[in-house]
Amino acid sequence: MQQVNIGIIGSGTVGGGVYKAIQANGALMASRLGVQLRIAKVAVKDLKKARNVKISPALLTTDWQSVINDPSIHLIGEFVGGTTTARTIVLNAFRQGKSVITANKALLSAHGEELFAAAQRYGTNLYYEASVAGGIPIIKVLREGLIGNRITRIYGIVNGTCNYILSRMKLEGADFAEVLADAQRLGYAETPPDLDIDGHDAAHKTGILASLAHGFWADPKQTYVEGITAITQQDIRFAGQLGYTIKLLGIVKKFDSKRRAQSAKVQVSVYPALLPNSHVLANVNGVFNAILVRGDIVGDTLYYGRGAGQDATASAVLSDLADAALDLKCGAKSRICPFVPHERDGAVLPIGEVVSRYYVRLSVIDKPGTLAKITAILGSSNIGISSVIQPEGHEGESVPLILMIHDATNANMTKALAKIGRLSAVKAPPVMIRVESFE
Ligand code: NDP
Ligand code: HSE
């Protein structure tokens, strides 16, 4: 049986998980693939660090260059994270003719185009199944399973940490900071966790999915990103009373151009949204991710699984290891290309032009005439209200006023809310959360 020698660089949550998973299921994989997977070296930063996965000391080194340069190593796993050392590792490996497996969505978002071009130039490959949605094989779904479809919609809960936080805030009334600390302890969060809670990690993943689905590399600078730090218990509660659950969603929506000569526009955004409680994504809790993909032929499809953490991510890496091992065995390093540009006719739709429904919470002085002033501003902006609720039982200088708003562009809504925020009866900046209807 052939043997593939693997050099692992980075052995924290993900790298450690890969080591453990190969110990557990390497023989099973060998029997399925006809290729033996052998870990030849493991590079870490600190040899003295206590590790939850025990690695044979003979394999450990702090010199990642020596792993790449070792002629007996065929394949590199980059599990360091970040966009600087990781980029150098990947490029150096390619120069040595070695393909790389990575889970690093930040790296792909920042340097994907460069790395894919380099892989092609050096006749190597870059495998990244673990970069999006942990254990869910969503890259394979888009690249292989749904290859015959035009993808019209992707709605994804793609950040485990944020979903874990929002779920526990809703189901247990838990405090944001405490739950974030738990997510860090459990190995779900990025370093620093701002990447999760500010929405950037979800944006990296959503950009990867958008690029695969639409064939042009979606520029991360054009992805609209809002995180979950402004979501309060109060909004979770009011949303619940109205029949909704707040989730951080990655959204990719294609809008065909009415004119033939114009490019199709694709919305690529990440923001917290109110989902109807009856929708399946509203019921995805904890560290679980789920992605709804709509194809023009297949219709709606749904993928669900653990989105972060050691074992789920290791499972995705094992699938890349299998592909890489078969590519090496069959001598076809480009059997699966990392990213194939196609159609190339898309452009990201600016957030101002995105049309949505909205939940708006205002803190207002409870006196006659306040509502009239607010509705006058919305009316003059041609924005329709679908319901108004002033929940009872609130006392004090200001009380909450909840408005549910019909379809309006983000630009129109933002302008109207700025005017509303300047009314003397409005005592705090308006809170606006989009409502997703999955059309
Ligand atoms: P960790 O911080 O747990 O692990 C990083 C590892 O890299 C550590 O083992 C560290 O060594 C090692 N390292 C850092 N610098 C160097 C260096 N210069 N030379 C050699 N080793 C180095 O991160 P994660 O495992 O959580 O994440 C790794 C990647 O996987 C990131 O890109 C992340 O976004 C991605 N990812 C993470 C998931 C998760 O659930 N955690 C899920 C999916 C993707 P030492 O141990 O000595 O400190
Ligand atoms: N920090 C990421 C998350 C890890 O919470 O989803 C998985 O990509």
CSV table of C-alpha atoms and ligand atoms in Angstrom, one decimal:
chain,number,residue,atom,x,y,z
A,1,MET,CA,0.0,0.0,0.0
A,2,GLN,CA,1.2,3.5,-0.8
A,3,GLN,CA,1.9,5.9,2.1
A,4,VAL,CA,1.4,9.6,2.3
A,5,ASN,CA,3.6,11.4,4.8
A,6,ILE,CA,1.9,14.5,6.3
A,7,GLY,CA,3.6,17.4,8.0
A,8,ILE,CA,1.3,19.2,10.4
A,9,ILE,CA,2.0,22.9,11.1
A,10,GLY,CA,0.0,24.1,14.2
A,11,SER,CA,-1.3,21.6,16.7
A,12,GLY,CA,-3.9,23.6,18.7
A,13,THR,CA,-7.6,22.9,18.5
A,14,VAL,CA,-7.6,21.9,14.8
A,15,GLY,CA,-4.1,20.5,14.3
A,16,GLY,CA,-4.5,18.5,17.6
A,17,GLY,CA,-7.9,17.2,16.4
A,18,VAL,CA,-6.4,16.1,13.1
A,19,TYR,CA,-3.6,14.2,14.9
A,20,LYS,CA,-6.2,12.5,17.2
A,21,ALA,CA,-8.6,11.7,14.3
A,22,ILE,CA,-5.8,10.1,12.3
A,23,GLN,CA,-4.8,8.0,15.3
A,24,ALA,CA,-8.5,6.9,15.6
A,25,ASN,CA,-9.5,6.4,12.0
A,26,GLY,CA,-6.3,6.3,10.0
A,27,ALA,CA,-6.5,2.6,9.4
A,28,LEU,CA,-10.2,2.8,8.4
A,29,MET,CA,-9.2,5.5,5.9
A,30,ALA,CA,-6.3,3.4,4.6
A,31,SER,CA,-8.6,0.5,4.0
A,32,ARG,CA,-11.0,2.8,2.1
A,33,LEU,CA,-8.4,4.7,0.1
A,34,GLY,CA,-5.7,2.2,-0.4
A,35,VAL,CA,-3.3,4.8,1.0
A,36,GLN,CA,-1.7,4.8,4.4
A,37,LEU,CA,-1.8,8.3,6.1
A,38,ARG,CA,1.3,8.8,8.3
A,39,ILE,CA,2.0,11.9,10.4
A,40,ALA,CA,5.7,12.5,9.9
A,41,LYS,CA,6.2,15.8,11.8
A,42,VAL,CA,4.3,18.3,13.9
A,43,ALA,CA,5.4,21.9,14.2
A,44,VAL,CA,4.2,24.0,17.2
A,45,LYS,CA,5.2,27.3,18.7
A,46,ASP,CA,5.9,26.2,22.2
A,47,LEU,CA,7.3,22.7,23.0
A,48,LYS,CA,6.6,23.1,26.7
A,49,LYS,CA,2.9,23.9,26.3
A,50,ALA,CA,0.4,21.4,27.9
A,51,ARG,CA,-1.7,19.8,25.2
A,52,ASN,CA,-5.0,18.1,25.4
A,53,VAL,CA,-3.9,15.8,22.6
A,54,LYS,CA,-0.6,13.9,23.4
A,55,ILE,CA,1.7,14.0,20.5
A,56,SER,CA,4.8,11.8,20.3
A,57,PRO,CA,7.7,14.0,21.3
A,58,ALA,CA,9.8,12.5,18.5
A,59,LEU,CA,7.5,14.2,16.0
A,60,LEU,CA,7.5,17.7,17.5
A,61,THR,CA,9.5,20.6,16.3
A,62,THR,CA,9.3,24.4,16.5
A,63,ASP,CA,10.8,24.8,13.1
A,64,TRP,CA,8.0,24.8,10.5
A,65,GLN,CA,10.4,25.4,7.7
A,66,SER,CA,12.1,22.0,8.4
A,67,VAL,CA,8.7,20.4,8.0
A,68,ILE,CA,8.2,21.9,4.6
A,69,ASN,CA,11.7,21.2,3.5
A,70,ASP,CA,11.7,17.5,4.6
A,71,PRO,CA,11.9,15.6,1.3
A,72,SER,CA,10.1,12.6,2.9
A,73,ILE,CA,7.0,14.8,3.6
A,74,HIS,CA,4.4,14.8,0.7
A,75,LEU,CA,1.6,17.0,2.1
A,76,ILE,CA,1.4,19.9,4.5
A,77,GLY,CA,-1.5,20.8,6.9
A,78,GLU,CA,-1.5,24.5,7.8
A,79,PHE,CA,-3.4,24.9,11.1
A,80,VAL,CA,-1.6,27.9,12.5
A,81,GLY,CA,-4.2,30.5,11.6
A,82,GLY,CA,-3.8,34.2,10.8
A,83,THR,CA,-2.8,35.7,7.4
A,84,THR,CA,0.9,36.3,7.7
A,85,THR,CA,2.9,33.2,8.8
A,86,ALA,CA,0.2,31.0,7.3
A,87,ARG,CA,0.5,32.7,3.9
A,88,THR,CA,4.3,32.2,3.9
A,89,ILE,CA,3.8,28.5,4.9
A,90,VAL,CA,1.4,27.8,2.1
A,91,LEU,CA,3.5,29.6,-0.5
A,92,ASN,CA,6.7,27.9,0.7
A,93,ALA,CA,5.1,24.5,0.5
A,94,PHE,CA,3.8,25.1,-3.0
A,95,ARG,CA,7.4,26.2,-4.0
A,96,GLN,CA,8.5,22.8,-2.8
A,97,GLY,CA,5.8,21.1,-4.9
A,98,LYS,CA,3.7,20.2,-1.9
A,99,SER,CA,0.0,20.6,-1.7
A,100,VAL,CA,-1.6,22.1,1.4
A,101,ILE,CA,-4.7,21.5,3.5
A,102,THR,CA,-5.9,24.5,5.5
A,103,ALA,CA,-8.9,25.4,7.7
A,104,ASN,CA,-7.9,29.1,7.5
A,105,LYS,CA,-10.8,31.1,6.1
A,106,ALA,CA,-9.2,34.4,7.1
A,107,LEU,CA,-6.2,33.5,4.9
A,108,LEU,CA,-8.4,32.5,2.0
A,109,SER,CA,-10.5,35.6,2.3
A,110,ALA,CA,-7.4,37.9,2.3
A,111,HIS,CA,-5.2,36.0,-0.2
A,112,GLY,CA,-7.3,33.3,-1.8
A,113,GLU,CA,-6.8,34.5,-5.4
A,114,GLU,CA,-3.1,34.7,-5.0
A,115,LEU,CA,-2.8,31.3,-3.3
A,116,PHE,CA,-5.0,29.5,-5.9
A,117,ALA,CA,-3.0,31.0,-8.7
A,118,ALA,CA,0.2,29.9,-7.0
A,119,ALA,CA,-1.1,26.4,-6.5
A,120,GLN,CA,-1.8,26.2,-10.2
A,121,ARG,CA,1.6,27.7,-11.1
A,122,TYR,CA,3.5,25.1,-9.0
A,123,GLY,CA,1.2,22.1,-10.0
A,124,THR,CA,0.1,21.7,-6.4
A,125,ASN,CA,-3.3,22.0,-4.7
A,126,LEU,CA,-5.0,23.8,-1.9
A,127,TYR,CA,-7.7,22.0,0.0
A,128,TYR,CA,-10.0,23.9,2.3
A,129,GLU,CA,-13.1,21.9,3.3
A,130,ALA,CA,-12.6,22.8,7.0
A,131,SER,CA,-12.6,26.5,6.3
A,132,VAL,CA,-16.4,26.8,6.2
A,133,ALA,CA,-19.0,25.4,8.6
A,134,GLY,CA,-16.7,23.0,10.5
A,135,GLY,CA,-17.8,19.4,9.9
A,136,ILE,CA,-20.4,20.2,7.2
A,137,PRO,CA,-18.9,19.2,3.8
A,138,ILE,CA,-20.3,22.4,2.2
A,139,ILE,CA,-17.3,23.0,-0.2
A,140,LYS,CA,-17.9,19.6,-1.8
A,141,VAL,CA,-21.6,20.3,-2.0
A,142,LEU,CA,-21.1,23.5,-4.0
A,143,ARG,CA,-18.2,22.2,-6.0
A,144,GLU,CA,-19.4,18.7,-6.8
A,145,GLY,CA,-22.9,17.8,-5.5
A,146,LEU,CA,-24.6,20.9,-7.0
A,147,ILE,CA,-22.3,21.5,-9.9
A,148,GLY,CA,-25.2,21.3,-12.4
A,149,ASN,CA,-27.2,24.1,-10.7
A,150,ARG,CA,-27.1,27.9,-10.8
A,151,ILE,CA,-27.1,28.9,-7.2
A,152,THR,CA,-29.8,31.5,-6.5
A,153,ARG,CA,-29.6,31.7,-2.7
A,154,ILE,CA,-27.4,30.7,0.2
A,155,TYR,CA,-28.4,31.4,3.8
A,156,GLY,CA,-26.0,30.2,6.3
A,157,ILE,CA,-25.5,30.1,10.1
A,158,VAL,CA,-21.7,29.8,9.6
A,159,ASN,CA,-20.2,30.9,12.8
A,160,GLY,CA,-20.4,28.4,15.7
A,161,THR,CA,-19.3,30.9,18.4
A,162,CYS,CA,-22.0,33.5,17.5
A,163,ASN,CA,-24.7,30.8,17.2
A,164,TYR,CA,-23.7,29.4,20.6
A,165,ILE,CA,-23.8,32.8,22.2
A,166,LEU,CA,-27.2,33.8,20.6
A,167,SER,CA,-28.7,30.4,21.5
A,168,ARG,CA,-27.7,30.5,25.1
A,169,MET,CA,-28.8,34.2,25.4
A,170,LYS,CA,-32.2,33.2,24.1
A,171,LEU,CA,-32.7,29.8,25.7
A,172,GLU,CA,-31.1,30.5,29.1
A,173,GLY,CA,-31.1,34.2,29.4
A,174,ALA,CA,-27.3,34.0,29.6
A,175,ASP,CA,-25.0,36.9,29.7
A,176,PHE,CA,-23.0,37.7,26.5
A,177,ALA,CA,-19.5,37.9,28.0
A,178,GLU,CA,-19.9,34.7,30.1
A,179,VAL,CA,-21.1,32.7,27.1
A,180,LEU,CA,-18.3,34.0,24.9
A,181,ALA,CA,-15.8,32.9,27.6
A,182,ASP,CA,-17.3,29.4,27.4
A,183,ALA,CA,-17.0,29.4,23.6
A,184,GLN,CA,-13.3,30.3,24.0
A,185,ARG,CA,-12.8,27.5,26.6
A,186,LEU,CA,-14.5,25.0,24.3
A,187,GLY,CA,-12.1,25.9,21.4
A,188,TYR,CA,-14.9,27.4,19.2
A,189,ALA,CA,-13.6,31.0,19.1
A,190,GLU,CA,-11.0,32.6,16.9
A,191,THR,CA,-8.0,34.4,18.3
A,192,PRO,CA,-9.0,37.2,18.9
A,193,PRO,CA,-12.7,36.4,19.3
A,194,ASP,CA,-13.6,39.8,17.8
A,195,LEU,CA,-13.3,38.0,14.5
A,196,ASP,CA,-16.3,35.9,15.5
A,197,ILE,CA,-18.5,38.4,17.4
A,198,ASP,CA,-17.9,41.3,14.9
A,199,GLY,CA,-19.0,39.1,12.1
A,200,HIS,CA,-15.7,38.9,10.2
A,201,ASP,CA,-15.2,35.1,10.5
A,202,ALA,CA,-18.8,34.6,9.1
A,203,ALA,CA,-17.9,37.1,6.3
A,204,HIS,CA,-14.8,35.2,5.4
A,205,LYS,CA,-16.8,32.1,5.0
A,206,THR,CA,-19.7,33.7,3.3
A,207,GLY,CA,-17.3,35.2,0.7
A,208,ILE,CA,-15.8,31.8,0.1
A,209,LEU,CA,-19.3,30.3,-0.5
A,210,ALA,CA,-20.3,33.3,-2.7
A,211,SER,CA,-17.1,32.9,-4.8
A,212,LEU,CA,-17.6,29.2,-5.3
A,213,ALA,CA,-21.3,29.6,-6.2
A,214,HIS,CA,-20.9,32.5,-8.6
A,215,GLY,CA,-17.5,32.1,-10.1
A,216,PHE,CA,-16.0,35.4,-9.3
A,217,TRP,CA,-13.8,36.0,-6.2
A,218,ALA,CA,-16.1,38.1,-4.1
A,219,ASP,CA,-14.0,41.0,-2.8
A,220,PRO,CA,-14.1,40.9,1.1
A,221,LYS,CA,-14.1,44.8,1.1
A,222,GLN,CA,-17.5,44.7,-0.6
A,223,THR,CA,-19.1,42.3,1.8
A,224,TYR,CA,-21.3,44.1,4.2
A,225,VAL,CA,-20.6,42.9,7.8
A,226,GLU,CA,-22.4,43.4,11.1
A,227,GLY,CA,-21.7,41.3,14.1
A,228,ILE,CA,-23.7,40.4,17.2
A,229,THR,CA,-22.2,42.7,19.9
A,230,ALA,CA,-25.2,45.1,19.7
A,231,ILE,CA,-27.8,42.3,20.2
A,232,THR,CA,-29.4,42.6,23.6
A,233,GLN,CA,-31.6,40.4,25.8
A,234,GLN,CA,-34.3,42.9,25.2
A,235,ASP,CA,-34.3,42.5,21.4
A,236,ILE,CA,-34.1,38.7,21.7
A,237,ARG,CA,-37.1,38.8,24.0
A,238,PHE,CA,-39.2,41.2,21.9
A,239,ALA,CA,-38.3,39.3,18.7
A,240,GLY,CA,-39.5,36.1,20.5
A,241,GLN,CA,-42.8,37.7,21.4
A,242,LEU,CA,-43.3,38.6,17.8
A,243,GLY,CA,-42.6,35.0,16.7
A,244,TYR,CA,-38.9,35.4,15.6
A,245,THR,CA,-35.4,34.3,16.6
A,246,ILE,CA,-32.3,36.3,16.0
A,247,LYS,CA,-29.5,34.6,14.2
A,248,LEU,CA,-26.3,35.8,12.6
A,249,LEU,CA,-26.8,35.0,8.9
A,250,GLY,CA,-24.4,34.9,6.0
A,251,ILE,CA,-26.4,35.7,2.9
A,252,VAL,CA,-25.7,35.3,-0.8
A,253,LYS,CA,-28.5,36.2,-3.1
A,254,LYS,CA,-28.3,36.5,-6.8
A,255,PHE,CA,-30.4,39.1,-8.7
A,256,ASP,CA,-30.4,38.6,-12.4
A,257,SER,CA,-29.9,41.8,-14.3
A,258,LYS,CA,-33.0,43.0,-16.2
A,259,ARG,CA,-30.6,44.2,-19.0
A,260,ARG,CA,-28.6,41.5,-20.9
A,261,ALA,CA,-25.4,43.6,-21.1
A,262,GLN,CA,-25.3,44.1,-17.3
A,263,SER,CA,-23.7,41.8,-14.8
A,264,ALA,CA,-25.8,39.8,-12.4
A,265,LYS,CA,-25.7,41.4,-8.9
A,266,VAL,CA,-25.0,39.2,-5.9
A,267,GLN,CA,-25.8,40.3,-2.4
A,268,VAL,CA,-22.9,39.1,-0.1
A,269,SER,CA,-23.6,40.1,3.5
A,270,VAL,CA,-23.4,39.0,7.1
A,271,TYR,CA,-25.7,40.5,9.7
A,272,PRO,CA,-28.0,39.4,12.6
A,273,ALA,CA,-31.5,38.8,11.3
A,274,LEU,CA,-34.9,38.0,12.7
A,275,LEU,CA,-36.0,34.6,11.3
A,276,PRO,CA,-39.6,33.3,11.7
A,277,ASN,CA,-39.6,30.7,14.5
A,278,SER,CA,-41.2,28.2,12.0
A,279,HIS,CA,-38.1,28.3,9.7
A,280,VAL,CA,-35.7,25.5,10.1
A,281,LEU,CA,-32.7,27.8,10.5
A,282,ALA,CA,-34.4,29.5,13.5
A,283,ASN,CA,-34.1,26.1,15.3
A,284,VAL,CA,-30.4,25.6,14.8
A,285,ASN,CA,-28.9,26.0,18.2
A,286,GLY,CA,-25.6,25.9,20.1
A,287,VAL,CA,-22.4,25.4,18.1
A,288,PHE,CA,-24.3,23.9,15.2
A,289,ASN,CA,-24.2,25.5,11.8
A,290,ALA,CA,-26.7,25.1,9.0
A,291,ILE,CA,-26.7,26.2,5.4
A,292,LEU,CA,-29.6,26.4,3.1
A,293,VAL,CA,-28.6,26.3,-0.6
A,294,ARG,CA,-31.1,26.9,-3.3
A,295,GLY,CA,-30.3,25.7,-6.8
A,296,ASP,CA,-32.3,26.4,-10.0
A,297,ILE,CA,-32.7,22.7,-10.7
A,298,VAL,CA,-32.6,21.1,-7.3
A,299,GLY,CA,-34.6,23.7,-5.3
A,300,ASP,CA,-33.9,24.1,-1.6
A,301,THR,CA,-31.3,21.9,0.1
A,302,LEU,CA,-30.1,22.0,3.7
A,303,TYR,CA,-26.9,21.0,5.5
A,304,TYR,CA,-26.5,20.8,9.3
A,305,GLY,CA,-23.7,19.9,11.6
A,306,ARG,CA,-21.2,21.2,14.2
A,307,GLY,CA,-19.7,24.3,12.9
A,308,ALA,CA,-16.6,24.6,15.2
A,309,GLY,CA,-14.5,22.7,17.6
A,310,GLN,CA,-11.9,20.0,17.5
A,311,ASP,CA,-13.6,16.9,16.2
A,312,ALA,CA,-16.0,18.5,13.7
A,313,THR,CA,-13.2,20.4,12.1
A,314,ALA,CA,-10.9,17.4,12.1
A,315,SER,CA,-13.6,15.5,10.2
A,316,ALA,CA,-13.5,18.0,7.4
A,317,VAL,CA,-9.7,17.9,7.3
A,318,LEU,CA,-9.9,14.1,7.0
A,319,SER,CA,-12.0,14.5,3.9
A,320,ASP,CA,-9.4,16.8,2.4
A,321,LEU,CA,-6.7,14.3,3.4
A,322,ALA,CA,-8.6,11.7,1.5
A,323,ASP,CA,-8.8,13.8,-1.6
A,324,ALA,CA,-5.1,14.8,-1.4
A,325,ALA,CA,-4.1,11.2,-0.8
A,326,LEU,CA,-6.0,10.0,-3.9
A,327,ASP,CA,-4.6,12.9,-6.0
A,328,LEU,CA,-1.1,11.8,-5.0
A,329,LYS,CA,-1.9,8.2,-5.5
A,330,CYS,CA,-3.4,8.8,-9.0
A,331,GLY,CA,-0.8,11.4,-9.9
A,332,ALA,CA,-3.5,13.9,-10.7
A,333,LYS,CA,-2.7,16.8,-8.4
A,334,SER,CA,-5.4,19.0,-10.0
A,335,ARG,CA,-8.2,16.5,-10.0
A,336,ILE,CA,-10.1,18.9,-7.8
A,337,CYS,CA,-9.1,22.5,-8.5
A,338,PRO,CA,-9.2,24.8,-5.5
A,339,PHE,CA,-11.3,27.4,-7.2
A,340,VAL,CA,-12.4,27.5,-10.8
A,341,PRO,CA,-13.5,31.0,-12.0
A,342,HIS,CA,-16.6,30.6,-14.2
A,343,GLU,CA,-19.2,32.8,-15.8
A,344,ARG,CA,-17.3,35.8,-14.3
A,345,ASP,CA,-20.3,38.1,-14.8
A,346,GLY,CA,-21.1,38.9,-11.2
A,347,ALA,CA,-20.7,42.0,-9.1
A,348,VAL,CA,-21.5,42.5,-5.4
A,349,LEU,CA,-24.7,44.4,-4.8
A,350,PRO,CA,-24.0,47.4,-2.5
A,351,ILE,CA,-25.8,47.1,0.9
A,352,GLY,CA,-27.7,50.4,0.3
A,353,GLU,CA,-29.5,48.7,-2.7
A,354,VAL,CA,-30.5,45.6,-0.7
A,355,VAL,CA,-34.2,45.4,0.0
A,356,SER,CA,-35.4,43.9,3.3
A,357,ARG,CA,-38.0,44.0,6.0
A,358,TYR,CA,-36.9,45.4,9.4
A,359,TYR,CA,-37.5,45.3,13.1
A,360,VAL,CA,-36.9,48.7,14.7
A,361,ARG,CA,-36.7,49.4,18.4
A,362,LEU,CA,-36.9,52.9,19.6
A,363,SER,CA,-36.6,54.4,23.2
A,364,VAL,CA,-39.2,57.1,23.2
A,365,ILE,CA,-40.8,59.5,25.6
A,366,ASP,CA,-44.3,58.2,26.3
A,367,LYS,CA,-46.4,61.2,25.4
A,368,PRO,CA,-49.1,62.0,22.7
A,369,GLY,CA,-47.7,62.9,19.3
A,370,THR,CA,-44.5,60.9,19.4
A,371,LEU,CA,-45.8,58.1,17.2
A,372,ALA,CA,-47.2,60.6,14.7
A,373,LYS,CA,-43.8,62.3,14.3
A,374,ILE,CA,-42.1,58.9,13.7
A,375,THR,CA,-44.7,57.6,11.2
A,376,ALA,CA,-44.6,61.0,9.4
A,377,ILE,CA,-40.9,60.5,8.7
A,378,LEU,CA,-41.3,56.9,7.6
A,379,GLY,CA,-44.3,57.9,5.4
A,380,SER,CA,-42.4,60.8,3.7
A,381,SER,CA,-39.6,58.2,2.9
A,382,ASN,CA,-42.2,55.9,1.4
A,383,ILE,CA,-41.6,53.3,4.0
A,384,GLY,CA,-44.5,51.2,5.2
A,385,ILE,CA,-45.2,50.0,8.7
A,386,SER,CA,-46.6,46.5,9.2
A,387,SER,CA,-47.1,46.7,12.9
A,388,VAL,CA,-46.4,48.9,15.9
A,389,ILE,CA,-46.1,47.6,19.5
A,390,GLN,CA,-45.5,49.5,22.7
A,391,PRO,CA,-45.0,46.7,25.2
A,392,GLU,CA,-46.7,47.4,28.5
A,393,GLY,CA,-45.1,47.3,31.9
A,394,HIS,CA,-42.2,49.7,31.1
A,395,GLU,CA,-41.9,52.8,33.2
A,396,GLY,CA,-39.4,55.6,33.4
A,397,GLU,CA,-38.4,58.5,31.3
A,398,SER,CA,-38.4,56.4,28.1
A,399,VAL,CA,-40.3,53.3,26.9
A,400,PRO,CA,-39.6,50.9,24.1
A,401,LEU,CA,-41.5,51.2,20.8
A,402,ILE,CA,-41.2,48.3,18.3
A,403,LEU,CA,-42.0,48.9,14.7
A,404,MET,CA,-42.1,46.1,12.1
A,405,ILE,CA,-41.3,47.6,8.7
A,406,HIS,CA,-42.3,46.4,5.1
A,407,ASP,CA,-39.8,46.0,2.3
A,408,ALA,CA,-37.5,49.0,2.0
A,409,THR,CA,-33.9,49.5,0.7
A,410,ASN,CA,-31.2,49.7,3.3
A,411,ALA,CA,-30.2,53.2,2.1
A,412,ASN,CA,-33.8,54.5,2.5
A,413,MET,CA,-34.2,52.9,5.9
A,414,THR,CA,-30.8,54.2,7.2
A,415,LYS,CA,-31.7,57.8,6.2
A,416,ALA,CA,-35.1,57.6,7.7
A,417,LEU,CA,-33.8,56.2,11.0
A,418,ALA,CA,-31.1,58.9,11.2
A,419,LYS,CA,-34.0,61.5,11.0
A,420,ILE,CA,-36.0,59.6,13.6
A,421,GLY,CA,-33.0,59.4,15.9
A,422,ARG,CA,-32.8,63.2,15.9
A,423,LEU,CA,-36.3,63.7,17.2
A,424,SER,CA,-36.3,65.1,20.8
A,425,ALA,CA,-38.8,62.4,21.8
A,426,VAL,CA,-36.3,59.6,20.8
A,427,LYS,CA,-33.9,59.0,23.7
A,428,ALA,CA,-31.4,56.5,22.3
A,429,PRO,CA,-30.0,55.6,18.8
A,430,PRO,CA,-32.6,53.5,17.0
A,431,VAL,CA,-32.0,49.7,16.9
A,432,MET,CA,-32.6,48.2,13.4
A,433,ILE,CA,-32.4,44.5,12.7
A,434,ARG,CA,-33.3,43.1,9.3
A,435,VAL,CA,-36.0,40.5,9.0
A,436,GLU,CA,-35.3,37.6,6.6
A,437,SER,CA,-38.2,36.0,4.7
A,438,PHE,CA,-36.2,33.5,2.6
A,439,GLU,CA,-37.9,34.5,-0.7
B,1,NDP,P1,-5.0,27.4,18.0
B,1,NDP,O1,-4.6,28.7,18.4
B,1,NDP,O2,-5.7,26.4,18.9
B,1,NDP,O3,-3.7,26.6,17.3
B,1,NDP,C1,-2.8,27.3,16.6
B,1,NDP,C2,-1.5,26.4,16.5
B,1,NDP,O4,-0.5,27.0,15.8
B,1,NDP,C3,-0.9,26.1,17.9
B,1,NDP,O5,-0.6,24.8,18.0
B,1,NDP,C4,0.4,27.0,17.9
B,1,NDP,O6,1.4,26.4,18.6
B,1,NDP,C5,0.7,26.9,16.4
B,1,NDP,N1,1.6,28.0,16.0
B,1,NDP,C6,1.4,29.3,16.1
B,1,NDP,N2,2.5,30.0,15.5
B,1,NDP,C7,3.3,29.0,15.1
B,1,NDP,C8,4.6,29.0,14.5
B,1,NDP,N3,5.2,30.2,14.2
B,1,NDP,N4,5.2,27.8,14.2
B,1,NDP,C9,4.6,26.6,14.5
B,1,NDP,N5,3.4,26.6,15.1
B,1,NDP,C10,2.8,27.7,15.4
B,1,NDP,O7,-5.9,27.7,16.7
B,1,NDP,P2,-7.1,26.7,16.1
B,1,NDP,O8,-6.6,25.3,16.0
B,1,NDP,O9,-8.4,27.0,16.7
B,1,NDP,O10,-7.2,27.3,14.6
B,1,NDP,C11,-6.3,27.0,13.6
B,1,NDP,C12,-6.9,27.5,12.2
B,1,NDP,O11,-8.1,26.7,12.0
B,1,NDP,C13,-7.3,28.9,12.1
B,1,NDP,O12,-7.1,29.3,10.8
B,1,NDP,C14,-8.8,28.9,12.5
B,1,NDP,O13,-9.5,29.9,11.9
B,1,NDP,C15,-9.2,27.6,11.8
B,1,NDP,N6,-10.4,26.9,12.3
B,1,NDP,C16,-10.6,26.8,13.6
B,1,NDP,C17,-11.7,26.1,14.1
B,1,NDP,C18,-12.0,25.9,15.5
B,1,NDP,O14,-13.1,25.4,15.8
B,1,NDP,N7,-11.1,26.2,16.4
B,1,NDP,C19,-12.7,25.5,13.1
B,1,NDP,C20,-12.4,25.7,11.7
B,1,NDP,C21,-11.3,26.4,11.3
B,1,NDP,P3,1.3,26.2,20.3
B,1,NDP,O15,0.3,25.1,20.4
B,1,NDP,O16,2.7,25.8,20.7
B,1,NDP,O17,0.9,27.5,20.8
B,2,HSE,N1,-14.5,30.5,15.3
B,2,HSE,C1,-15.2,29.7,14.2
B,2,HSE,C2,-16.6,29.6,14.6
B,2,HSE,C3,-14.5,28.4,14.1
B,2,HSE,O1,-17.0,29.8,15.8
B,2,HSE,O2,-17.4,29.2,13.7
B,2,HSE,C4,-15.0,27.6,13.0
B,2,HSE,O3,-14.7,28.1,11.8
